[in-house]
Coordinates of C-alpha atoms in Angstrom, one line a residue:
M17 CA -7.7 138.1 181.0
A18 CA -4.2 137.6 179.6
K19 CA -3.7 137.9 175.9
I20 CA -2.7 134.6 174.3
P21 CA 0.2 135.2 171.8
Q22 CA -0.7 134.3 168.2
A23 CA 1.3 131.7 166.3
E24 CA 3.3 132.9 163.4
A25 CA 5.1 131.0 160.6
G26 CA 8.6 129.9 161.7
Q27 CA 7.6 129.7 165.4
F28 CA 7.6 126.5 167.4
L29 CA 4.8 124.8 169.3
R30 CA 5.4 124.2 173.0
V31 CA 3.3 122.2 175.5
N32 CA 3.2 122.7 179.3
P33 CA 3.3 119.1 180.5
I34 CA 2.0 120.2 184.0
A35 CA -1.1 121.9 182.5
C36 CA -1.9 119.3 179.9
V37 CA -4.6 116.8 180.8
A38 CA -4.3 114.7 177.6
R39 CA -7.6 115.5 175.9
G40 CA -6.0 115.2 172.4
M41 CA -7.6 118.3 171.0
C42 CA -4.3 119.6 169.7
A43 CA -3.6 116.3 167.7
E44 CA -7.1 116.4 166.2
L45 CA -6.7 120.0 165.0
L46 CA -3.1 119.9 164.0
P47 CA -2.1 116.3 163.2
E48 CA 0.8 117.5 161.0
Q49 CA 2.6 118.8 164.1
V50 CA 1.2 116.9 167.0
K51 CA 1.0 113.1 167.7
L52 CA -0.2 111.5 170.9
D53 CA 1.7 109.0 173.1
E54 CA 0.1 105.9 174.5
W55 CA -1.5 107.9 177.4
G56 CA -2.9 110.6 175.1
Y57 CA -0.3 113.3 175.8
P58 CA 1.0 115.3 172.9
I59 CA 4.4 114.7 171.2
L60 CA 5.3 117.7 169.2
K61 CA 7.1 117.4 165.9
G62 CA 9.6 120.2 166.8
D63 CA 9.8 121.8 163.4
P64 CA 9.0 125.4 162.8
L65 CA 5.4 126.1 161.8
P66 CA 5.1 126.3 158.1
P67 CA 2.9 129.2 156.7
Q68 CA 0.1 126.8 155.6
L69 CA -0.4 125.5 159.1
V70 CA -0.4 128.8 161.0
A71 CA -4.2 129.1 161.1
H72 CA -4.6 125.5 162.3
A73 CA -1.9 126.1 165.0
R74 CA -3.8 129.2 166.2
R75 CA -7.0 127.3 166.5
A76 CA -5.3 124.4 168.3
I77 CA -3.7 126.9 170.8
A78 CA -7.1 128.6 171.3
E79 CA -9.1 125.4 171.7
C80 CA -6.7 123.7 174.2
P81 CA -9.0 123.3 177.3
T82 CA -6.2 124.0 179.8
L83 CA -4.2 126.5 177.6
A84 CA -1.2 124.1 177.8
L85 CA -0.3 124.6 174.1
R86 CA 1.5 127.8 173.0
S87 CA 3.8 129.1 170.3
D88 CA 7.4 130.2 170.9
P89 CA 9.7 132.1 168.5
T90 CA 12.8 130.3 169.7
P91 CA 13.8 126.7 169.1
R92 CA 14.7 124.3 172.0
G93 CA 18.4 124.2 172.5

């Protein structure tokens, strides 16, 4: 089983749009960083994770039923 990288403060959330099946778990667990569009797919805030949300981000990543949510140390550019 592949190890899932842990989210850290200052990292960015990413979603794999192919793997995502719009369950909305990420938005329930991390509403400060994730909103849902009209079809239930996540729209990420795009800001670095603040320290106080790291534990919530880790849980959201771990609970994603299709492992579509992950953290990344680099911003989109």
